[in-house]
mmCIF file of C-alpha atoms in Angstrom:
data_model
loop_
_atom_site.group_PDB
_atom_site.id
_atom_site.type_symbol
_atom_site.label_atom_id
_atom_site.label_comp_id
_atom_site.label_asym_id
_atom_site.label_seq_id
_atom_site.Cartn_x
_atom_site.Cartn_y
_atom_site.Cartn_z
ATOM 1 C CA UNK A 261 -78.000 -62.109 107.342
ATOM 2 C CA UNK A 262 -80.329 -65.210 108.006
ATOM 3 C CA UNK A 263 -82.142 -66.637 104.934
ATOM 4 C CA UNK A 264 -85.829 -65.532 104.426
ATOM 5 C CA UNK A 265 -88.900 -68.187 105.575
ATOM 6 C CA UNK A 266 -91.367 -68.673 103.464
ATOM 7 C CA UNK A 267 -94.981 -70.198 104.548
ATOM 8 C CA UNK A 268 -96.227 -71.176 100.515
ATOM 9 C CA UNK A 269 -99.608 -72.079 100.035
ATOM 10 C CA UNK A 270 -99.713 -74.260 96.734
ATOM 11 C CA UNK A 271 -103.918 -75.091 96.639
ATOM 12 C CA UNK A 272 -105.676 -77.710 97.238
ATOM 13 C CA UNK A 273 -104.489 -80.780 95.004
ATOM 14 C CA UNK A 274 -104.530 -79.659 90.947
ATOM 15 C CA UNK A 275 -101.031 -78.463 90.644
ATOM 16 C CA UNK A 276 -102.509 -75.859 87.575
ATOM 17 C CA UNK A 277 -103.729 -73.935 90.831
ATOM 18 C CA UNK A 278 -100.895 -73.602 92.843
ATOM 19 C CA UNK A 279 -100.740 -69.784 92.014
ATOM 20 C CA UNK A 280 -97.747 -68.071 89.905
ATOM 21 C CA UNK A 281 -95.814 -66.435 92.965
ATOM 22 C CA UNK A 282 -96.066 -69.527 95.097
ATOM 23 C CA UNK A 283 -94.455 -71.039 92.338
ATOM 24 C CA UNK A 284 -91.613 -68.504 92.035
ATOM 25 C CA UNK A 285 -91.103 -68.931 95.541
ATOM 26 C CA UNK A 286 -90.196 -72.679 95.022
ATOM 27 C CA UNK A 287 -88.286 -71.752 92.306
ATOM 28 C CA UNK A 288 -86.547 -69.004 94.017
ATOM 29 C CA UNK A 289 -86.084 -70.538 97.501
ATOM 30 C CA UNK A 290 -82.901 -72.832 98.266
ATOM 31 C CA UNK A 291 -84.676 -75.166 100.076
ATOM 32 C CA UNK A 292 -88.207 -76.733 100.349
ATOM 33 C CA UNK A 293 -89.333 -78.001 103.844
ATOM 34 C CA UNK A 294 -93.095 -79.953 104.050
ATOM 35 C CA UNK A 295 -94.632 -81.960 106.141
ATOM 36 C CA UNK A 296 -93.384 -85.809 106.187
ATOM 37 C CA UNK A 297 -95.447 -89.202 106.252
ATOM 38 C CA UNK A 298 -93.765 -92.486 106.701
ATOM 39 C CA UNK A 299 -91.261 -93.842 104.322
ATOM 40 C CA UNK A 300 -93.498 -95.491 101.992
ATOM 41 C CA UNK A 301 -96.187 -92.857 101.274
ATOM 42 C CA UNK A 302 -95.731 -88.893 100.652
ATOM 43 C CA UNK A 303 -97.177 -85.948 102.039
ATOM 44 C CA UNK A 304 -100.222 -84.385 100.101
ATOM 45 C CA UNK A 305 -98.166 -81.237 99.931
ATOM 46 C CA UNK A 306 -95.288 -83.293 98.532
ATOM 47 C CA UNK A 307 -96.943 -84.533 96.177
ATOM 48 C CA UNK A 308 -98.120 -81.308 94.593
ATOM 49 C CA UNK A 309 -94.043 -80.195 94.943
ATOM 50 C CA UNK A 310 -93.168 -83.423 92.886
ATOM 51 C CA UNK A 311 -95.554 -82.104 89.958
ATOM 52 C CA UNK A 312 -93.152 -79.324 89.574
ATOM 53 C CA UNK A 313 -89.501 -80.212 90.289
ATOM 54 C CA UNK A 314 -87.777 -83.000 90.148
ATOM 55 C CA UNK A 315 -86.469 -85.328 93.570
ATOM 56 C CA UNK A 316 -82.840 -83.828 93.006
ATOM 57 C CA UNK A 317 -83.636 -80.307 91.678
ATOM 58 C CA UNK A 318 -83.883 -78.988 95.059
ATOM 59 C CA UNK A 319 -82.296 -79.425 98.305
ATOM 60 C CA UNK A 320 -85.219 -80.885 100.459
ATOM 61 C CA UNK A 321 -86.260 -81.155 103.846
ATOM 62 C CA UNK A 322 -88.544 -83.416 104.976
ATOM 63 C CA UNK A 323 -90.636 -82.892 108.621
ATOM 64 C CA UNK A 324 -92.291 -84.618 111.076
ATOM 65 C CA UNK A 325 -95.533 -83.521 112.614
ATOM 66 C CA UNK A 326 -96.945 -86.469 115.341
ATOM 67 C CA UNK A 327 -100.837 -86.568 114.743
ATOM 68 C CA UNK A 328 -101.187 -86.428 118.266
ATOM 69 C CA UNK A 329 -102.750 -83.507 120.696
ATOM 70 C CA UNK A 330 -100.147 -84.390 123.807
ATOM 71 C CA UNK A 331 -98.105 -81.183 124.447
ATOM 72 C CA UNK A 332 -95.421 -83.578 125.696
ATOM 73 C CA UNK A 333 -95.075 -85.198 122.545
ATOM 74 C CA UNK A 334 -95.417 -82.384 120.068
ATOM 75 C CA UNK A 335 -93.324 -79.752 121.531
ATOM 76 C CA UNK A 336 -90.242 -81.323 121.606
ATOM 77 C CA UNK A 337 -90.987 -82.280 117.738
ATOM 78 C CA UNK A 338 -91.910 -78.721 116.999
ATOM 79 C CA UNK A 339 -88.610 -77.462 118.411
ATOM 80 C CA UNK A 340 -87.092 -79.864 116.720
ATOM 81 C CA UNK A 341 -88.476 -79.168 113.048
ATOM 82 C CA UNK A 342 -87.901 -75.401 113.977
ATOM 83 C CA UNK A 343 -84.161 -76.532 115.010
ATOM 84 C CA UNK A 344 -84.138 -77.752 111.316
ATOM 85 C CA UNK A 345 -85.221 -74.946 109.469
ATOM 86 C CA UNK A 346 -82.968 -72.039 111.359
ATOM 87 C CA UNK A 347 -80.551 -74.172 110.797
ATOM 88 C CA UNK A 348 -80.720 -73.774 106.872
ATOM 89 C CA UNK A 349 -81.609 -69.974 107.464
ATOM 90 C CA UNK A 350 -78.270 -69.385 109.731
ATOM 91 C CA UNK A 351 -76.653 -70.361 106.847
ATOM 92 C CA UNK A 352 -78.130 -67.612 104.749
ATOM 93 C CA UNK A 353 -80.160 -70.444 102.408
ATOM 94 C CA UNK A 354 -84.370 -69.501 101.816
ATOM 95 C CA UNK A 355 -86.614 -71.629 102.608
ATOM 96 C CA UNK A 356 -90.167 -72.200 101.344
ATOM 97 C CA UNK A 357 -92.309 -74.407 103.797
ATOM 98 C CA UNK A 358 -95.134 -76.413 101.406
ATOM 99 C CA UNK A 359 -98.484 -76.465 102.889
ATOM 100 C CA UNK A 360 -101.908 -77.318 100.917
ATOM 101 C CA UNK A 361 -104.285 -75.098 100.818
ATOM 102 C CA UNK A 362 -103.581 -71.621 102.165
ATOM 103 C CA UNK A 363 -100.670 -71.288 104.812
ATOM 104 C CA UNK A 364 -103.191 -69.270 107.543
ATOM 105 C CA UNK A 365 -106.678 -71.125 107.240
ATOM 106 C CA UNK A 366 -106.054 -74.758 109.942
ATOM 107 C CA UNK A 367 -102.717 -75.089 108.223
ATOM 108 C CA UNK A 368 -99.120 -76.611 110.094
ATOM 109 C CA UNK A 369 -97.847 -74.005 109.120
ATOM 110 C CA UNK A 370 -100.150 -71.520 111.405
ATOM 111 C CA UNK A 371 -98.239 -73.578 114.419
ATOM 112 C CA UNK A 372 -94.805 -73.352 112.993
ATOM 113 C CA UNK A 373 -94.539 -69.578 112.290
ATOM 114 C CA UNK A 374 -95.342 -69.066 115.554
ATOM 115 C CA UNK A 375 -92.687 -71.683 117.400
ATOM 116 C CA UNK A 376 -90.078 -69.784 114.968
ATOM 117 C CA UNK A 377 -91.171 -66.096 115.773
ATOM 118 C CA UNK A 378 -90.747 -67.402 119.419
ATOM 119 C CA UNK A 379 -87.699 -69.111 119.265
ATOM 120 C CA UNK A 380 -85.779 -66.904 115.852
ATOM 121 C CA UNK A 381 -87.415 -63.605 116.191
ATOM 122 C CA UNK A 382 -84.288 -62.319 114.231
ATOM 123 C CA UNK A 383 -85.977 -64.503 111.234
ATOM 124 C CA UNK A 384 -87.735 -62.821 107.993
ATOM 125 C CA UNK A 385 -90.948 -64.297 107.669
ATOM 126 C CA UNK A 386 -93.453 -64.224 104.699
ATOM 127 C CA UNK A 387 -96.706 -65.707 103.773
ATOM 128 C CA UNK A 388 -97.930 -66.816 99.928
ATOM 129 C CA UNK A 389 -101.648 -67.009 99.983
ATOM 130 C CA UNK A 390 -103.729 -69.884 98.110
ATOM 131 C CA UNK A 391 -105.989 -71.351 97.009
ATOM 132 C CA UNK A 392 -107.956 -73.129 99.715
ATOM 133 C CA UNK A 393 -110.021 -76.460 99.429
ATOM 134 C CA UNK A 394 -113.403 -74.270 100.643
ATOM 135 C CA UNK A 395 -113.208 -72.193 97.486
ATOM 136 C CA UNK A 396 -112.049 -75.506 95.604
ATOM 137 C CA UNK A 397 -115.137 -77.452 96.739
ATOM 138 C CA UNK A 398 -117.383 -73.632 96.113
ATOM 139 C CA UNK A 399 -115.845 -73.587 92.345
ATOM 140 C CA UNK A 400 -116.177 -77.426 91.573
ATOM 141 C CA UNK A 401 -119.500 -77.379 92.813
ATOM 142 C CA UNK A 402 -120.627 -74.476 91.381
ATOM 143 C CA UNK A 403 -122.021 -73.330 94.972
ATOM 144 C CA UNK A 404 -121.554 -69.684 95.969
ATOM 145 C CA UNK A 405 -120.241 -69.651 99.609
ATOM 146 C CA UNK A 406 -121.653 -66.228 100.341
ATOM 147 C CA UNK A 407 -123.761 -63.529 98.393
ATOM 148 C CA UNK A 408 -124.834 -59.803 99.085
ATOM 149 C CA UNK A 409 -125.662 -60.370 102.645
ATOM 150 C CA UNK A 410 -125.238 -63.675 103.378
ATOM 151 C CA UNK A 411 -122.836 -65.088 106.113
ATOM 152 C CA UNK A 412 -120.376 -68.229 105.402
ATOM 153 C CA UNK A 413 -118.473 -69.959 108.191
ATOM 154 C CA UNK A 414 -115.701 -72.218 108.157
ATOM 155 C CA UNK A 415 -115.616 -75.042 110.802
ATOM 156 C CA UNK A 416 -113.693 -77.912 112.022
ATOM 157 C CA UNK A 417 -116.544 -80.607 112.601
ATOM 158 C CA UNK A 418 -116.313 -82.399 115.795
ATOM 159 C CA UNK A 419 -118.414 -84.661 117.702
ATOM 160 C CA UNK A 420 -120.384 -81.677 119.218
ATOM 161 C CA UNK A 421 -124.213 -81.708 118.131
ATOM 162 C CA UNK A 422 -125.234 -78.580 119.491
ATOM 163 C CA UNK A 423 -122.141 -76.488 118.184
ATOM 164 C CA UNK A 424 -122.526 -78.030 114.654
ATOM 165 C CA UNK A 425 -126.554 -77.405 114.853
ATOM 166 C CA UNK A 426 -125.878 -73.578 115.824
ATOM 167 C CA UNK A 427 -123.287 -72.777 112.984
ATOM 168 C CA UNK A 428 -125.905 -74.252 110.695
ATOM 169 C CA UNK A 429 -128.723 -72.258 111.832
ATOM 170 C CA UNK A 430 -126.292 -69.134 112.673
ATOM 171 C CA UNK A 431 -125.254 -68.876 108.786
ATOM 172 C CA UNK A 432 -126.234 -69.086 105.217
ATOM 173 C CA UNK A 433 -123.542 -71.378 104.665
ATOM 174 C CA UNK A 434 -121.178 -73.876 106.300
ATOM 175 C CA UNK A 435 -118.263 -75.493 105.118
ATOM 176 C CA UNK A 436 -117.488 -78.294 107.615
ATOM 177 C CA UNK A 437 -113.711 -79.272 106.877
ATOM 178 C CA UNK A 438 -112.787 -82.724 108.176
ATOM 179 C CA UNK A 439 -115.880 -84.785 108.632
ATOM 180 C CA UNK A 440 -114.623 -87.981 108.263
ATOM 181 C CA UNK A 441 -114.375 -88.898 111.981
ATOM 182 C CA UNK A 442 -118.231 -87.490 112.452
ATOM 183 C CA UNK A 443 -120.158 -87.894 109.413
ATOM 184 C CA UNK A 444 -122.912 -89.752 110.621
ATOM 185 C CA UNK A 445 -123.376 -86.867 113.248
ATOM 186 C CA UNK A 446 -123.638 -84.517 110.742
ATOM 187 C CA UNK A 447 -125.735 -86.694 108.551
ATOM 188 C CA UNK A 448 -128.670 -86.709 111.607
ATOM 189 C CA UNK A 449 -128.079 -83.449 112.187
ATOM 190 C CA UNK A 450 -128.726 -82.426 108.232
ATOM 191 C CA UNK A 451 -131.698 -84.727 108.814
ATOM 192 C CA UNK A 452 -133.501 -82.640 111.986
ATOM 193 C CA UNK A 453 -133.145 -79.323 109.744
ATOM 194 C CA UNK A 454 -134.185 -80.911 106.301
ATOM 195 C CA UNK A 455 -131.139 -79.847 104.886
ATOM 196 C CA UNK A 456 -130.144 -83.111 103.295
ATOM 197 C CA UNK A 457 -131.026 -81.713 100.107
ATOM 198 C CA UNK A 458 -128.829 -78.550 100.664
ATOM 199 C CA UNK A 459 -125.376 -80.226 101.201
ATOM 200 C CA UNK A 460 -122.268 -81.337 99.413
ATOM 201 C CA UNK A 461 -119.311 -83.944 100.541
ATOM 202 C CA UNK A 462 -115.965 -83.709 98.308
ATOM 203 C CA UNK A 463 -112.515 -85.610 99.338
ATOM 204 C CA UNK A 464 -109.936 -84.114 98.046
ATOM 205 C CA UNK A 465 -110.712 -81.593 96.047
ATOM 206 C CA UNK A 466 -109.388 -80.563 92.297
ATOM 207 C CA UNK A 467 -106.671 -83.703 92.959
ATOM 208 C CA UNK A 468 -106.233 -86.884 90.789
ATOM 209 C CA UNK A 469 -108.261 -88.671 93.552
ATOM 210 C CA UNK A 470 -111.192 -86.704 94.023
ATOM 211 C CA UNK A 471 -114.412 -87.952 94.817
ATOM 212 C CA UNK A 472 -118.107 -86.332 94.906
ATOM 213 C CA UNK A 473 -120.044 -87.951 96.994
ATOM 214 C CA UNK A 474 -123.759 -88.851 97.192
ATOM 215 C CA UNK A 475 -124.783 -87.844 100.760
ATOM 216 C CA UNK A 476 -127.792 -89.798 100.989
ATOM 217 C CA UNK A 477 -125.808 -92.889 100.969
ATOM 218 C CA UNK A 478 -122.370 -91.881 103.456
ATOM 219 C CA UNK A 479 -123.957 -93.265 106.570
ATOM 220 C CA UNK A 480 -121.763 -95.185 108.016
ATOM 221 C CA UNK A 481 -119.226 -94.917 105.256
ATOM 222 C CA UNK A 482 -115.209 -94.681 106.155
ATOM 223 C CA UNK A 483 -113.647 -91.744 104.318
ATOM 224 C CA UNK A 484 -110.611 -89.958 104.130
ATOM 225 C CA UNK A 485 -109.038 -87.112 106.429
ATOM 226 C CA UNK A 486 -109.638 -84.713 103.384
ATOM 227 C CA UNK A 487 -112.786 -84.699 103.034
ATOM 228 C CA UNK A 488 -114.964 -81.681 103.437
ATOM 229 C CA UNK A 489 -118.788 -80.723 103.471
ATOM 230 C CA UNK A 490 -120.440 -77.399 102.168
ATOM 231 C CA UNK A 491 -123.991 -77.138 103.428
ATOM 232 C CA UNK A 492 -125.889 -74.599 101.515
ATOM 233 C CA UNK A 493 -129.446 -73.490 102.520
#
């Protein structure tokens, strides 16, 4: 029998809310596979592994995901990290795959299930909710995302004007994950509907390194690739 995959969602950066069966997962599974960076920095969802076991207390395995949108390049690499992990499960060993946030909401992990269901079908696959950084950024701001009948959406931000505009307009509230690369879009936008008043910016969230922002003063401002915006009206 093959060893069971995990997809473990540990939250989004305070290690106290990585939830108790996510953590019995890691404990449980033989190995723990996440995401890699380069040699001299670690992975966010590293990070939050290091706050519970030590380097050597588990057997590890590192992956690398090119931040890249050419098929040609990230295929092969996909195969490759799905090579990796079967190769652990052929040998009967678990294996709990780290992601932030929750494993099914814009997560690597939505990419790599799929590669391995296409590739191992024979493999066990199983999916640990958490926490994610929308209901992070809700609960630290003390902003409800949705009440009685209100409507919430959850959207990528990209240099699109008119798609941003219509999710605002189209809901009660919008959580725009990774604004970085378009915050001053977002900041004219918020401007043309008066809703300047109405929204939040948070990088990330419930970690060591978080950071509320004032939005009245982020235009033109460089932040980082985990940074998110909850727009409230």
């Amino acid at each position: 029998m093959t060893g069971t995959l995990y997809g473990v969602g540990v939250g989004p950066g305070d290690p106290e809310l990585m939830t108790v069966k996510a953590y019995r997962r890691l404990k449980e599974a033989d190995v723990i596979a996440y995401p890699k960076k380069g040699r001299q920095s670690k992975s966010y969802a590293e990070q939050m592994v290091d706050a519970y076991f030590a380097p050597d207390e588990k057997r590890r395995l590192g992956l690398h995901f090119p931040m890249t949108k050419d098929p040609a390049v990230l295929e092969p690499k996909w195969n490759e990290a799905a090579d990796a992990i079967w190769a652990e499960l052929a040998a009967g060993r678990d294996v709990a795959f780290v992601t932030e946030g929750d494993p099914l909401l814009y997560s690597t992990f939505i990419h790599l299930m799929r590669v391995m269901e296409q590739r191992y079908p024979e493999v066990p696959i199983e999916v640990i909710p958490g926490v994610s950084s929308a209901n992070a950024a809700a609960a630290r701001l003390r902003l409800p995302l949705a009440d009685g009948d209100e409507t919430v959406a959850i959207v990528p931000a990209r240099d699109d004007y008119e798609a941003m505009k219509a999710a605002l307009l189209r809901h009660d509230c919008v959580v725009f994950f990774k604004v970085a690369k378009v915050i001053d879009l977002l900041l004219d936008l918020l401007r043309e509907l008066d809703l300047l008043q109405r929204a939040a910016v948070i990088t990330k969230v419930t970690s060591g390194e978080e950071v509320v922002w004032n939005v009245e003063e982020l235009a033109g401002a460089s932040l980082e690739y985990l940074t998110l915006m909850v727009v409230r009206k």
